[in-house]
Coordinates of C-alpha atoms and ligand atoms in Angstrom, one line a residue:
M9 CA 0.0 0.0 0.0
L10 CA 2.9 2.4 0.8
G11 CA 4.3 1.8 -2.6
V12 CA 1.1 2.4 -4.5
A13 CA -0.2 5.3 -2.4
F14 CA 3.0 7.1 -1.5
G15 CA 5.6 5.9 -3.8
E16 CA 7.6 4.2 -1.1
P17 CA 9.5 1.2 -2.5
G18 CA 8.2 -2.0 -1.1
F19 CA 8.0 -5.6 -2.3
A20 CA 4.9 -7.3 -1.0
V21 CA 5.0 -11.2 -0.8
D22 CA 1.7 -12.9 -1.0
T23 CA 0.9 -16.5 -2.1
H24 CA 1.2 -15.6 -5.8
V25 CA 4.5 -13.9 -5.3
T26 CA 5.8 -16.8 -3.3
R27 CA 4.8 -19.3 -6.0
L28 CA 6.0 -17.2 -9.0
T29 CA 9.4 -16.2 -7.6
G30 CA 10.0 -19.9 -7.0
L31 CA 8.8 -21.0 -10.4
L32 CA 10.9 -18.3 -12.0
R33 CA 13.9 -19.2 -9.8
L34 CA 14.3 -15.8 -8.4
T35 CA 14.7 -17.5 -5.0
Y36 CA 14.6 -20.9 -3.4
A37 CA 13.2 -19.5 -0.2
T38 CA 9.7 -20.2 1.0
D39 CA 9.8 -17.8 3.9
P40 CA 8.3 -14.4 2.8
V41 CA 10.9 -12.4 4.6
K42 CA 13.7 -14.3 2.9
I43 CA 11.9 -14.1 -0.5
E44 CA 11.7 -10.3 -0.1
E45 CA 15.4 -10.2 0.8
D46 CA 16.4 -12.3 -2.2
V47 CA 14.3 -10.5 -4.8
C48 CA 15.2 -7.0 -3.5
S49 CA 18.9 -7.9 -3.7
I50 CA 18.6 -8.4 -7.4
V51 CA 16.0 -5.8 -8.4
P52 CA 16.4 -2.0 -8.0
P53 CA 14.1 -0.4 -5.4
S54 CA 12.4 1.6 -8.1
E55 CA 11.0 -1.7 -9.4
W56 CA 9.9 -3.4 -6.2
T57 CA 6.3 -2.2 -6.0
G58 CA 5.6 -2.7 -9.7
L59 CA 7.2 -6.1 -9.8
S60 CA 5.2 -7.3 -6.8
L61 CA 2.0 -6.1 -8.4
R62 CA 2.8 -7.6 -11.7
L63 CA 3.6 -11.0 -10.2
I64 CA 0.3 -11.0 -8.3
L65 CA -1.7 -10.2 -11.5
H66 CA 0.3 -12.8 -13.4
G67 CA -0.4 -15.4 -10.8
R68 CA -4.1 -14.6 -10.9
R69 CA -4.5 -14.5 -14.7
I70 CA -1.8 -16.6 -16.4
C71 CA 0.4 -18.6 -14.0
V72 CA -2.6 -19.9 -12.1
A73 CA -1.9 -22.3 -9.3
N74 CA -2.4 -26.0 -10.4
R75 CA -3.0 -25.0 -14.0
P76 CA -0.4 -22.5 -15.3
R77 CA -1.1 -21.3 -18.8
C78 CA 2.4 -21.5 -20.2
H79 CA 1.2 -21.5 -23.8
E80 CA -0.2 -17.9 -23.1
C81 CA 2.7 -16.7 -21.0
V82 CA 5.1 -14.0 -22.2
L83 CA 7.7 -15.5 -19.8
A84 CA 7.7 -19.0 -21.2
D85 CA 10.9 -18.5 -23.2
I86 CA 12.9 -17.7 -20.0
C87 CA 10.9 -19.5 -17.3
P88 CA 12.8 -22.6 -16.0
S89 CA 9.4 -24.1 -15.0
A90 CA 7.6 -23.6 -18.4
Y91 CA 5.5 -26.5 -19.6
L92 CA 6.5 -28.7 -16.7
G93 CA 3.0 -28.5 -15.2
L94 CA 4.3 -27.6 -11.8
A95 CA 1.8 -26.4 -9.3
K96 CA 4.6 -25.4 -7.0
P97 CA 8.2 -24.7 -7.5
R98 CA 10.6 -27.6 -7.4
T99 CA 13.0 -27.7 -4.6
G100 CA 16.7 -27.7 -5.4
P101 CA 18.6 -26.2 -8.3
P102 CA 17.1 -25.9 -11.7
H103 CA 18.1 -28.1 -14.7
R104 CA 20.0 -30.6 -12.6
V105 CA 21.8 -32.9 -15.0
P106 CA 21.6 -36.6 -14.0
K107 CA 24.9 -38.3 -13.3
A108 CA 26.1 -40.6 -16.1
R109 CA 25.8 -44.3 -15.3
Ligands
SF4_22 S1 6.0 -20.1 -18.2 FE1 4.4 -21.3 -17.2 S2 5.2 -21.8 -15.1 FE2 6.5 -20.1 -16.0 S3 5.6 -18.2 -15.3 FE3 4.7 -18.6 -17.2 S4 2.8 -19.7 -16.8 FE4 4.1 -19.8 -14.9

């Protein structure tokens, strides 16, 4: 609210932001405070409020929990979770290569 009403930079973390920051591999954290720290460390303050709002809308309209619409998503080309049908972010590093046998 401070960001929208008064222009104070802030990164709100709700369930959509938690899910999307994980799917997009912006963080591996699940704790909202840690998610905020991780994202705010890689995004300039001027973008915090807008990014949070965009993630919330994206989570409501496109990257819907349990049925992400990757075929309609503008992030599909860069999203590590695209077309994997994930309802929640995977734990662990992305694109882990299996050991050769
Ligand atoms: S590509 Fe799919 S999983 Fe990734 S953000 Fe878009 S809808 Fe979500």
